[in-house]
Amino acid sequence: MTRDDAFAQFLLRMGDNTLILGHRVSEWCGHAPVLEEDIALANTALDLIGQTQMWLGLAGEVQGQGKSADDLAFLRDAWDFRNVLLCEVPNGDFGRTLMRQFLFDAWHSIQLGRLMKSSDERVAAIAEKASKEVAYHLERSADTVVGLGDGTEESHRRMQEALDYLWPYVGEMFQSDEADAEMVKAGIAPDPASLREEYDALISRILSDATLTIPDSSFAHKGGRTGAMHTEHLGHLLTQMQWLQRAYPGAKW
Amino acid sequence: MYAQMIKSEATQDDPEKLAAFQARIDAGEKIEPKDWMPEGYRKTLIRQIGQHAHSEIVGQLPEGNWITRAPTLERKAILLAKVQDEAGHGLYLYCAAETLGVSRDEITEMLLDGRMKYSSIFNYPTLNWADIGAVGWLVDGAAIMNQVPLQRTSFGPYSRAMIRICKEESFHQRQGYDAIRKMAEGTPEQKKMAQDALNRLWYPSLMMFGPSDKDSVHSAQSMKWKIKMNTNDELRQKFVDQTVPQAEYLGLTVPDENLKWNEERGHYDYTDPDWSEFFDVIQGNGPCNVDRLADRNKAWDDGAWVRDGLLAHAKKKAARQHAAE
């Protein structure tokens, strides 16, 4: 694997995470439990889509095949997507959506913090911009997880169920392969495994405030960030997201 | 705009107070929440501001219908930002209504059980991507026609909410026009989408201004109170005059065979919408009424545990802080 291949792979991973999660969050539009949450969910989705434009734009540049961020978002099939599985699982109830957001935001904020020191200044610049948005995402999702975990009996039960369902999808964010090794060597991005300690400390603190119990299992589903095996859900998401571009090839929108 | 057929409440207050109140309005003063106001003024405003707020909220649904299918990342971002702005408008307007003594929960319940209405336009479906452009161009365009004069309305909080809302709405209208222009200048299929959107949304947009003046029985009192600034037909005419040249520029055909410039009047002559269809929609028989209300009710019911949970947590937190002090 050449350095540029590895770099493109890394950028697709960043951009596909934000694209797929942003899409999922946008599915909530107009259906949130309270108006402030409608606004916050739309805002989060908007930030994530904005970050996608930057990551996938750079990915296209590094690939050097003249592909735009839109080409990458709308014209790849599921096997070419590199997002972690956590981002593509369906929304479920509001509790699962916010728990997924929290588990991702915690990783995302730590990752962006490291990327701000990337040897590639384009990566550092995107990370710097995104990290401001993500600091707010994390603050909000953590507060909501605490509020609902430590709320009523029902909200506690639902949040624990959400955590139990999502926990097997957490480990994938810390797995690595040769592309990651290349990135570490080039000083572009950290080793995913090196984020785990800080992550565990952060989520343990919040989940403890939320009176929730982290499942006693280190099992992790995998296959999203390598593209080897996505969930069945991704294909349906892409069917909807890519429909216009696929049905009317070459049109300008 | 999103207020249609707002019934003015009759008022039975002390004639002297009423005269003094009217004098303040005539002098262009703003009425603030703590000032004395006739009961009819208060109730009419609650109904009007509430209907506008509900329209912003229900209006998320036809636009949200296309967020997950937006054709480019930029269009998706623009649409998300717009829908977010609209939810924000709902929030300011509910706050303005709260200053008149009705809580957001109360007014929401009235929407959900059908006691309060939202604009008829949101009971029409968004069927192709050009509809998203057309909603910005026509629907926001029609809304602005009414909201710009309402910046001068007599009730302070409503007027201030309108000033903020108008800034964002005119931005949405420009974005909508840009989106439909791209379609109108695009492939034959895209052009067909744009024309189809205009065909379906033209008359429903004209209906947004409410019934013809000759059938509009509630206007006089509201205009005297400066809650309503222009008649329905004045605004509709202004909208037609503004929009027809834009459609021509796009190369789209307004679906009205009688549309023509009247030199003598200095306005376009146009065909009125089918008012029987309008009254059907208002009475719950539009293409989407049942689904829209069901969606809102489901969101509210499914979210009950979230609202209860967050409230319970806030109380626990306050109790813990209290115990620690």
Coordinates of C-alpha atoms in Angstrom, one line a residue:
Chain A
M1 CA 0.0 0.0 0.0
T2 CA 1.5 3.3 -1.0
R3 CA 1.4 6.3 1.3
D4 CA -1.2 8.0 -0.8
D5 CA -3.4 4.9 -0.8
A6 CA -3.2 4.8 2.9
F7 CA -3.9 8.6 3.2
A8 CA -6.9 8.3 0.9
Q9 CA -8.2 5.4 3.0
F10 CA -7.8 7.4 6.2
L11 CA -9.6 10.4 4.7
L12 CA -12.5 8.2 3.5
R13 CA -12.8 6.8 7.0
M14 CA -13.1 10.2 8.4
G15 CA -15.5 11.5 5.8
D16 CA -17.6 8.4 5.6
N17 CA -18.1 8.4 9.4
T18 CA -19.4 12.0 9.3
L19 CA -21.4 11.4 6.1
I20 CA -23.2 8.3 7.3
L21 CA -23.8 9.5 10.8
G22 CA -24.9 12.9 9.5
H23 CA -27.4 11.2 7.2
R24 CA -28.8 9.1 10.1
V25 CA -29.2 12.1 12.3
S26 CA -30.9 14.0 9.5
E27 CA -33.6 11.3 9.4
W28 CA -34.9 12.8 12.6
C29 CA -36.0 16.0 11.0
G30 CA -39.3 17.2 12.4
H31 CA -39.8 14.1 14.6
A32 CA -37.8 14.9 17.7
P33 CA -39.3 14.8 21.2
V34 CA -39.0 18.5 21.8
L35 CA -38.4 21.5 19.5
E36 CA -34.9 22.3 21.0
E37 CA -33.9 18.7 20.1
D38 CA -35.1 19.2 16.5
I39 CA -32.9 22.2 16.3
A40 CA -29.9 20.4 17.9
L41 CA -30.3 17.3 15.7
A42 CA -30.4 19.4 12.5
N43 CA -27.5 21.4 13.7
T44 CA -25.4 18.3 14.4
A45 CA -26.3 16.8 11.1
L46 CA -25.4 20.0 9.4
D47 CA -22.0 20.1 11.0
L48 CA -21.3 16.5 10.1
I49 CA -22.2 17.1 6.5
G50 CA -20.0 20.2 6.4
Q51 CA -17.1 18.1 7.7
T52 CA -17.9 15.4 5.1
Q53 CA -17.4 18.0 2.4
M54 CA -14.0 18.8 3.7
W55 CA -12.8 15.2 4.4
L56 CA -14.1 13.7 1.1
G57 CA -13.0 16.8 -0.8
L58 CA -9.4 16.1 0.4
A59 CA -9.8 12.4 -0.2
G60 CA -10.7 13.0 -3.9
E61 CA -7.7 15.3 -4.2
V62 CA -5.3 12.7 -2.7
Q63 CA -6.8 10.0 -4.9
G64 CA -6.0 12.2 -7.9
Q65 CA -8.7 10.7 -10.1
G66 CA -10.7 13.9 -10.4
K67 CA -13.4 12.8 -8.1
S68 CA -15.3 15.4 -6.1
A69 CA -16.7 15.0 -2.6
D70 CA -20.1 14.5 -4.2
D71 CA -18.8 11.8 -6.5
L72 CA -17.4 9.9 -3.5
A73 CA -20.6 10.4 -1.5
F74 CA -23.2 9.6 -4.1
L75 CA -21.5 7.2 -6.6
R76 CA -19.7 4.6 -4.5
D77 CA -21.4 1.3 -3.5
A78 CA -21.5 -0.1 0.0
W79 CA -18.2 -2.1 -0.2
D80 CA -16.3 1.1 -0.9
F81 CA -17.6 2.9 2.2
R82 CA -15.2 3.0 5.2
N83 CA -17.3 4.3 8.1
V84 CA -17.4 2.3 11.3
L85 CA -20.5 0.2 11.7
L86 CA -21.5 2.3 14.7
C87 CA -22.4 5.2 12.3
E88 CA -24.7 3.2 10.1
V89 CA -26.9 1.3 12.7
P90 CA -30.4 2.6 12.5
N91 CA -31.6 5.4 14.8
G92 CA -33.9 3.3 17.0
D93 CA -35.5 5.5 19.6
F94 CA -34.2 8.9 20.7
G95 CA -32.2 7.2 23.4
R96 CA -30.3 5.0 21.1
T97 CA -29.7 7.9 18.7
L98 CA -28.2 10.0 21.5
M99 CA -26.2 7.2 23.0
R100 CA -24.7 6.4 19.5
Q101 CA -24.0 10.1 19.2
F102 CA -22.2 10.2 22.5
L103 CA -20.2 7.1 21.9
F104 CA -19.1 8.5 18.6
D105 CA -18.6 12.1 19.8
A106 CA -16.3 11.0 22.5
W107 CA -14.1 9.2 20.0
H108 CA -14.4 12.0 17.5
S109 CA -13.3 14.7 19.9
I110 CA -10.2 12.8 21.0
Q111 CA -9.3 11.9 17.4
L112 CA -9.7 15.5 16.2
G113 CA -7.6 16.7 19.1
R114 CA -4.8 14.5 17.9
L115 CA -5.3 15.4 14.2
M116 CA -4.9 19.0 15.0
K117 CA -1.2 18.1 15.4
S118 CA -1.1 16.2 12.1
S119 CA 2.0 16.6 9.9
D120 CA -0.3 17.3 7.0
E121 CA -1.5 20.9 7.4
R122 CA -4.7 20.3 5.4
V123 CA -5.7 17.6 7.9
A124 CA -4.8 19.8 10.8
A125 CA -6.9 22.6 9.5
I126 CA -10.0 20.5 9.0
A127 CA -9.5 19.0 12.4
E128 CA -9.2 22.4 14.0
K129 CA -12.4 23.6 12.4
A130 CA -14.3 20.4 13.1
S131 CA -13.1 20.1 16.7
K132 CA -14.9 23.3 17.7
E133 CA -18.2 21.8 16.4
V134 CA -17.6 18.4 17.9
A135 CA -16.8 19.9 21.4
Y136 CA -20.4 21.2 21.3
H137 CA -21.7 17.8 20.0
L138 CA -20.0 16.0 22.9
E139 CA -21.2 18.4 25.5
R140 CA -24.8 18.1 24.3
S141 CA -24.8 14.3 23.8
A142 CA -23.0 13.7 27.2
D143 CA -25.5 16.0 29.0
T144 CA -28.5 14.2 27.4
V145 CA -27.1 10.8 28.2
V146 CA -26.7 11.8 31.8
G147 CA -30.1 13.4 31.9
L148 CA -31.9 10.4 30.5
G149 CA -29.8 7.8 32.3
D150 CA -30.4 9.5 35.6
G151 CA -34.0 10.5 34.8
T152 CA -37.0 8.3 35.3
E153 CA -37.1 4.5 35.6
E154 CA -38.2 4.3 31.9
S155 CA -35.6 6.6 30.6
H156 CA -32.9 4.8 32.6
R157 CA -34.0 1.4 31.2
R158 CA -34.1 2.7 27.6
M159 CA -30.6 4.2 27.9
Q160 CA -29.2 1.1 29.4
E161 CA -30.7 -0.9 26.5
A162 CA -29.2 1.5 24.0
L163 CA -25.8 1.1 25.6
D164 CA -26.1 -2.7 25.6
Y165 CA -27.1 -2.7 21.9
L166 CA -24.4 -0.3 20.8
W167 CA -21.5 -1.4 23.0
P168 CA -20.3 -4.2 20.5
Y169 CA -19.9 -1.4 17.9
V170 CA -17.5 0.6 20.0
G171 CA -14.4 -1.5 19.7
E172 CA -14.1 -1.0 15.9
M173 CA -13.1 2.6 16.3
F174 CA -9.8 1.5 17.9
Q175 CA -8.9 -1.3 15.5
S176 CA -6.0 -0.7 13.1
D177 CA -4.5 -2.0 9.9
E178 CA -1.6 -1.3 7.6
A179 CA -3.2 2.0 6.4
D180 CA -3.2 3.2 10.0
A181 CA 0.4 2.1 10.4
E182 CA 1.3 4.1 7.3
M183 CA -0.5 7.2 8.8
V184 CA 1.4 6.9 12.1
K185 CA 4.7 6.6 10.3
A186 CA 4.0 9.7 8.2
G187 CA 2.8 11.6 11.4
I188 CA -0.5 12.3 9.7
A189 CA -2.8 10.4 12.2
P190 CA -2.5 8.6 15.5
D191 CA -2.7 4.9 16.0
P192 CA -6.4 4.2 16.7
A193 CA -5.5 2.0 19.6
S194 CA -3.7 4.9 21.3
L195 CA -7.0 6.7 21.8
R196 CA -8.6 4.0 23.9
E197 CA -7.4 4.9 27.3
E198 CA -8.5 8.5 27.1
Y199 CA -11.8 7.3 25.6
D200 CA -12.5 4.8 28.3
A201 CA -11.8 7.4 31.0
L202 CA -14.1 9.9 29.4
I203 CA -17.1 7.5 28.8
S204 CA -16.7 5.8 32.2
R205 CA -17.1 9.2 33.9
I206 CA -20.1 10.2 31.9
L207 CA -21.8 6.8 32.0
S208 CA -21.2 6.6 35.7
D209 CA -22.9 10.1 36.1
A210 CA -25.7 8.7 34.0
T211 CA -26.0 5.7 36.4
L212 CA -25.5 3.3 33.5
T213 CA -23.4 0.2 33.5
I214 CA -20.8 -0.5 30.7
P215 CA -21.4 -4.1 29.5
D216 CA -18.7 -6.5 30.7
S217 CA -17.6 -7.6 27.3
S218 CA -14.8 -6.5 25.0
F219 CA -16.4 -8.1 21.9
A220 CA -16.3 -5.8 18.9
H221 CA -18.1 -6.2 15.5
K222 CA -15.8 -5.2 12.7
G223 CA -15.8 -4.7 8.9
G224 CA -17.0 -1.1 8.5
R225 CA -13.7 0.8 8.5
T226 CA -12.1 -1.9 6.2
G227 CA -15.2 -2.2 4.0
A228 CA -15.0 -6.0 4.4
M229 CA -18.5 -6.4 5.8
H230 CA -20.9 -3.6 6.5
T231 CA -24.3 -4.2 8.1
E232 CA -27.4 -4.8 6.0
H233 CA -28.5 -1.3 6.9
L234 CA -26.0 0.6 4.9
G235 CA -27.3 -0.5 1.5
H236 CA -30.8 0.8 2.3
L237 CA -29.3 4.1 3.5
L238 CA -27.3 4.5 0.3
T239 CA -30.4 3.6 -1.8
Q240 CA -32.1 6.6 -0.5
M241 CA -29.2 8.9 -0.3
Q242 CA -27.9 8.2 -3.8
W243 CA -31.1 7.9 -5.6
L244 CA -31.2 11.1 -7.5
Q245 CA -27.6 11.0 -8.6
R246 CA -28.1 7.4 -9.7
A247 CA -31.4 7.9 -11.5
Y248 CA -30.2 11.0 -13.4
P249 CA -26.5 10.6 -14.1
G250 CA -24.6 13.6 -15.1
A251 CA -27.2 16.1 -14.0
K252 CA -26.1 19.2 -12.2
W253 CA -28.1 20.1 -9.0
Chain B
M1 CA -47.1 34.0 6.6
Y2 CA -48.6 31.4 7.8
A3 CA -51.8 32.8 9.3
Q4 CA -55.0 32.3 7.5
M5 CA -58.6 33.0 8.5
I6 CA -57.7 34.2 11.9
K7 CA -61.0 35.0 13.6
S8 CA -60.9 38.3 15.5
E9 CA -62.3 38.1 18.9
A10 CA -65.1 40.5 19.9
T11 CA -64.1 42.5 22.8
Q12 CA -66.1 43.7 25.7
D13 CA -63.8 46.0 27.6
D14 CA -64.2 49.4 29.2
P15 CA -64.7 51.8 26.3
E16 CA -62.3 54.4 27.8
K17 CA -59.5 51.9 28.1
L18 CA -60.3 50.7 24.6
A19 CA -60.1 54.2 23.2
A20 CA -56.8 54.8 24.9
F21 CA -55.4 51.5 23.7
Q22 CA -56.5 52.3 20.1
A23 CA -54.9 55.7 20.4
R24 CA -51.6 54.1 21.3
I25 CA -51.8 51.8 18.3
D26 CA -52.8 54.7 16.0
A27 CA -49.8 56.7 17.3
G28 CA -47.6 53.8 16.2
E29 CA -46.6 52.7 19.7
K30 CA -45.7 49.1 20.5
I31 CA -47.9 47.2 22.9
E32 CA -45.7 45.2 25.3
P33 CA -46.8 42.1 27.3
K34 CA -47.3 43.8 30.6
D35 CA -49.4 46.6 29.1
W36 CA -53.2 46.6 29.3
M37 CA -54.8 45.1 26.2
P38 CA -58.3 44.1 25.2
E39 CA -59.0 40.4 25.7
G40 CA -59.9 40.1 22.1
Y41 CA -56.6 41.5 21.0
R42 CA -54.8 39.0 23.2
K43 CA -56.8 36.0 22.0
T44 CA -56.6 37.0 18.4
L45 CA -52.8 37.3 18.6
I46 CA -52.4 34.0 20.4
R47 CA -54.3 32.4 17.6
Q48 CA -52.4 34.2 14.9
I49 CA -48.9 33.7 16.4
G50 CA -49.7 30.2 17.4
Q51 CA -50.8 29.3 13.8
H52 CA -47.6 30.8 12.5
A53 CA -45.5 28.9 15.0
H54 CA -47.3 25.6 14.2
S55 CA -46.8 26.2 10.5
E56 CA -43.0 26.5 11.1
I57 CA -43.1 23.2 12.9
V58 CA -45.3 21.2 10.6
G59 CA -43.4 22.8 7.7
Q60 CA -40.4 20.8 8.7
L61 CA -42.1 17.7 7.4
P62 CA -42.5 18.3 3.7
E63 CA -38.9 19.7 3.5
G64 CA -37.6 17.0 5.8
N65 CA -39.1 14.6 3.3
W66 CA -36.2 15.4 1.0
I67 CA -33.2 15.8 3.4
T68 CA -32.2 12.2 3.1
R69 CA -32.5 12.3 -0.7
A70 CA -30.9 15.7 -1.4
P71 CA -28.7 15.2 -4.5
T72 CA -25.5 16.9 -3.3
L73 CA -23.8 17.5 0.0
E74 CA -24.2 21.2 -0.5
R75 CA -27.9 21.0 -1.2
K76 CA -28.3 18.7 1.8
A77 CA -26.5 21.2 4.0
I78 CA -28.6 24.1 2.7
L79 CA -31.8 22.2 3.4
L80 CA -30.7 21.2 6.9
A81 CA -29.8 24.8 7.7
K82 CA -33.2 25.9 6.4
V83 CA -35.2 23.4 8.4
Q84 CA -33.1 24.3 11.5
D85 CA -33.9 28.0 10.9
E86 CA -37.6 27.1 10.7
A87 CA -37.6 25.2 13.9
G88 CA -35.9 28.2 15.4
H89 CA -38.7 30.5 14.1
G90 CA -41.1 28.2 15.8
L91 CA -39.2 28.7 19.0
Y92 CA -39.2 32.5 18.8
L93 CA -42.9 32.5 18.0
Y94 CA -43.9 30.2 20.8
C95 CA -41.9 32.5 23.1
A96 CA -43.8 35.5 21.7
A97 CA -47.1 33.6 22.4
E98 CA -46.0 32.8 25.9
T99 CA -45.8 36.5 26.7
L100 CA -49.6 36.5 26.1
G101 CA -50.1 33.9 28.8
V102 CA -50.3 30.6 26.9
S103 CA -47.5 28.0 27.5
R104 CA -45.8 26.2 24.7
D105 CA -47.2 22.9 25.9
E106 CA -50.8 24.2 25.9
I107 CA -50.5 25.6 22.5
T108 CA -48.8 22.4 21.2
E109 CA -51.7 20.3 22.6
M110 CA -54.1 22.5 20.7
L111 CA -52.2 21.8 17.4
L112 CA -52.1 18.1 18.1
D113 CA -55.8 17.7 18.9
G114 CA -56.8 19.9 15.9
R115 CA -58.1 22.9 17.9
M116 CA -55.5 25.1 16.2
K117 CA -54.5 25.1 12.6
Y118 CA -51.3 25.6 10.6
S119 CA -51.0 27.0 7.1
S120 CA -52.9 25.0 4.4
I121 CA -49.8 24.9 2.2
F122 CA -48.1 22.3 4.4
N123 CA -50.9 19.8 3.6
Y124 CA -49.6 19.5 0.1
P125 CA -46.9 16.9 -0.6
T126 CA -43.3 17.5 -1.9
L127 CA -43.1 15.0 -4.7
N128 CA -39.9 15.7 -6.6
W129 CA -36.6 17.5 -5.8
A130 CA -37.7 20.7 -7.6
D131 CA -40.4 21.0 -5.0
I132 CA -37.8 21.9 -2.4
G133 CA -36.7 24.8 -4.7
A134 CA -40.3 25.7 -5.3
V135 CA -41.1 25.8 -1.6
G136 CA -38.3 28.3 -1.0
W137 CA -39.2 30.4 -4.0
L138 CA -43.0 30.3 -3.8
V139 CA -43.9 29.4 -0.2
D140 CA -41.3 31.4 1.5
G141 CA -41.9 34.1 -1.0
A142 CA -45.6 34.3 -0.1
A143 CA -44.7 34.1 3.6
I144 CA -42.4 37.1 3.2
M145 CA -45.1 39.2 1.5
N146 CA -47.0 39.1 4.7
Q147 CA -44.2 39.0 7.2
V148 CA -42.4 42.1 6.0
P149 CA -45.3 44.4 6.9
L150 CA -45.8 42.5 10.1
Q151 CA -42.4 43.7 11.3
R152 CA -44.4 46.9 12.0
T153 CA -47.2 45.1 13.8
S154 CA -48.4 46.6 17.1
F155 CA -47.4 43.8 19.5
G156 CA -43.8 44.3 20.4
P157 CA -42.6 40.7 20.8
Y158 CA -44.3 39.6 17.6
S159 CA -42.8 42.5 15.7
R160 CA -39.3 41.7 17.0
A161 CA -39.7 38.0 16.1
M162 CA -40.8 39.0 12.6
I163 CA -37.7 41.2 12.1
R164 CA -35.4 38.2 12.8
I165 CA -37.6 35.8 10.9
C166 CA -37.7 38.0 7.8
K167 CA -34.0 38.1 7.5
E168 CA -33.7 34.4 7.4
E169 CA -36.8 33.9 5.2
S170 CA -35.5 36.1 2.4
F171 CA -32.3 34.2 2.5
H172 CA -34.3 31.0 2.1
Q173 CA -36.2 32.4 -0.8
R174 CA -33.1 33.3 -2.6
Q175 CA -31.7 29.8 -2.0
G176 CA -35.0 28.2 -3.2
Y177 CA -34.9 30.3 -6.4
D178 CA -31.3 29.3 -7.0
A179 CA -32.2 25.6 -6.5
I180 CA -35.2 25.7 -8.9
R181 CA -33.2 27.8 -11.4
K182 CA -30.6 25.0 -11.5
M183 CA -33.4 22.6 -12.3
A184 CA -35.0 24.8 -14.9
E185 CA -31.6 25.2 -16.7
G186 CA -30.8 21.5 -16.3
T187 CA -31.6 18.4 -18.3
P188 CA -35.0 17.8 -19.8
E189 CA -36.0 15.6 -16.9
Q190 CA -34.9 18.3 -14.4
K191 CA -36.9 20.9 -16.3
K192 CA -39.9 18.6 -16.2
M193 CA -39.5 18.4 -12.4
A194 CA -39.3 22.2 -12.1
Q195 CA -42.5 22.7 -14.2
D196 CA -44.3 19.9 -12.3
A197 CA -43.4 21.6 -9.0
L198 CA -44.7 24.9 -10.2
N199 CA -47.9 23.3 -11.6
R200 CA -48.7 21.7 -8.3
L201 CA -47.6 24.5 -5.9
W202 CA -48.8 27.6 -7.7
Y203 CA -52.4 27.7 -6.6
P204 CA -51.7 26.3 -3.1
S205 CA -49.2 29.2 -2.8
L206 CA -51.9 31.7 -3.8
M207 CA -54.2 30.2 -1.1
M208 CA -51.6 31.0 1.6
F209 CA -53.0 34.6 1.7
G210 CA -56.4 33.4 2.8
P211 CA -59.8 33.8 1.1
S212 CA -60.7 36.7 -1.1
D213 CA -61.4 40.0 0.7
K214 CA -65.1 39.8 -0.1
D215 CA -65.2 36.6 1.9
S216 CA -62.8 37.5 4.6
V217 CA -64.9 38.5 7.5
H218 CA -62.3 38.9 10.2
S219 CA -60.0 41.5 8.7
A220 CA -61.4 44.8 9.8
Q221 CA -60.7 44.6 13.5
S222 CA -57.3 43.0 13.0
M223 CA -56.3 45.7 10.7
K224 CA -57.5 48.4 13.1
W225 CA -55.3 46.7 15.8
K226 CA -52.4 46.5 13.3
I227 CA -52.2 42.7 13.7
K228 CA -53.0 42.4 10.1
M229 CA -51.4 45.1 7.9
N230 CA -52.8 44.4 4.4
T231 CA -55.8 42.7 2.9
N232 CA -55.5 39.2 1.5
D233 CA -56.1 40.3 -2.0
E234 CA -53.5 43.1 -1.9
L235 CA -50.9 40.7 -0.8
R236 CA -51.9 38.0 -3.3
Q237 CA -51.7 40.5 -6.1
K238 CA -48.3 41.7 -5.0
F239 CA -47.1 38.1 -4.9
V240 CA -48.4 37.4 -8.4
D241 CA -46.8 40.6 -9.7
Q242 CA -43.5 39.7 -8.2
T243 CA -43.5 36.0 -9.1
V244 CA -44.6 35.9 -12.7
P245 CA -41.5 37.7 -14.2
Q246 CA -39.4 35.3 -12.1
A247 CA -41.1 32.3 -13.6
E248 CA -40.7 33.8 -17.1
Y249 CA -37.0 34.3 -16.4
L250 CA -36.8 30.6 -15.5
G251 CA -38.6 29.6 -18.7
L252 CA -41.4 28.0 -16.7
T253 CA -45.1 28.4 -17.4
V254 CA -47.4 29.6 -14.6
P255 CA -50.4 27.2 -14.8
D256 CA -53.0 29.9 -15.5
E257 CA -54.3 30.5 -19.0
N258 CA -55.9 33.8 -17.9
L259 CA -52.7 35.3 -16.6
K260 CA -51.9 38.5 -18.4
W261 CA -50.5 42.0 -17.7
N262 CA -53.2 44.5 -17.3
E263 CA -51.8 47.9 -18.4
E264 CA -54.6 49.8 -17.0
R265 CA -54.4 48.4 -13.5
G266 CA -50.7 48.1 -13.6
H267 CA -51.0 44.5 -12.3
Y268 CA -51.3 41.0 -13.6
D269 CA -54.8 39.6 -14.0
Y270 CA -54.9 36.1 -12.7
T271 CA -57.2 33.3 -11.9
D272 CA -58.2 32.9 -8.2
P273 CA -57.5 29.5 -6.7
D274 CA -60.3 27.0 -6.3
W275 CA -61.7 28.2 -3.0
S276 CA -63.7 25.0 -2.5
E277 CA -60.3 23.1 -2.5
F278 CA -59.0 25.6 0.0
F279 CA -61.9 25.1 2.4
D280 CA -61.5 21.3 2.0
V281 CA -57.9 21.5 3.0
I282 CA -58.7 23.8 6.0
Q283 CA -61.3 21.3 7.1
G284 CA -58.8 18.5 7.2
N285 CA -59.2 17.0 3.7
G286 CA -56.0 18.1 2.1
P287 CA -53.7 15.5 0.6
C288 CA -51.5 15.3 3.7
N289 CA -53.6 16.6 6.6
V290 CA -54.0 13.3 8.3
D291 CA -50.4 12.2 7.8
R292 CA -49.0 15.5 9.0
L293 CA -50.9 15.5 12.2
A294 CA -50.3 11.8 12.8
D295 CA -46.5 12.5 12.4
R296 CA -46.6 15.3 14.9
N297 CA -48.7 13.3 17.3
K298 CA -46.3 10.4 17.0
A299 CA -43.3 12.5 17.6
W300 CA -44.9 14.0 20.7
D301 CA -46.1 10.7 22.1
D302 CA -42.9 8.9 21.3
G303 CA -40.9 11.7 22.9
A304 CA -42.9 11.7 26.2
W305 CA -40.4 9.5 28.0
V306 CA -37.5 11.8 26.9
R307 CA -39.3 15.0 28.2
D308 CA -40.2 13.2 31.4
G309 CA -36.7 11.8 31.9
L310 CA -35.0 15.1 31.4
L311 CA -37.4 16.9 33.7
A312 CA -37.0 14.2 36.4
H313 CA -33.2 14.6 36.1
A314 CA -33.4 18.4 36.4
K315 CA -35.4 18.0 39.6
K316 CA -33.0 15.5 41.1
K317 CA -30.1 17.8 40.2
A318 CA -31.8 20.8 41.8
A319 CA -32.6 18.7 44.9
R320 CA -29.0 17.5 45.2
Q321 CA -27.7 21.1 44.8
H322 CA -30.1 22.2 47.5
A323 CA -29.0 19.5 49.9
A324 CA -25.4 20.4 49.3
E325 CA -25.9 24.0 50.2

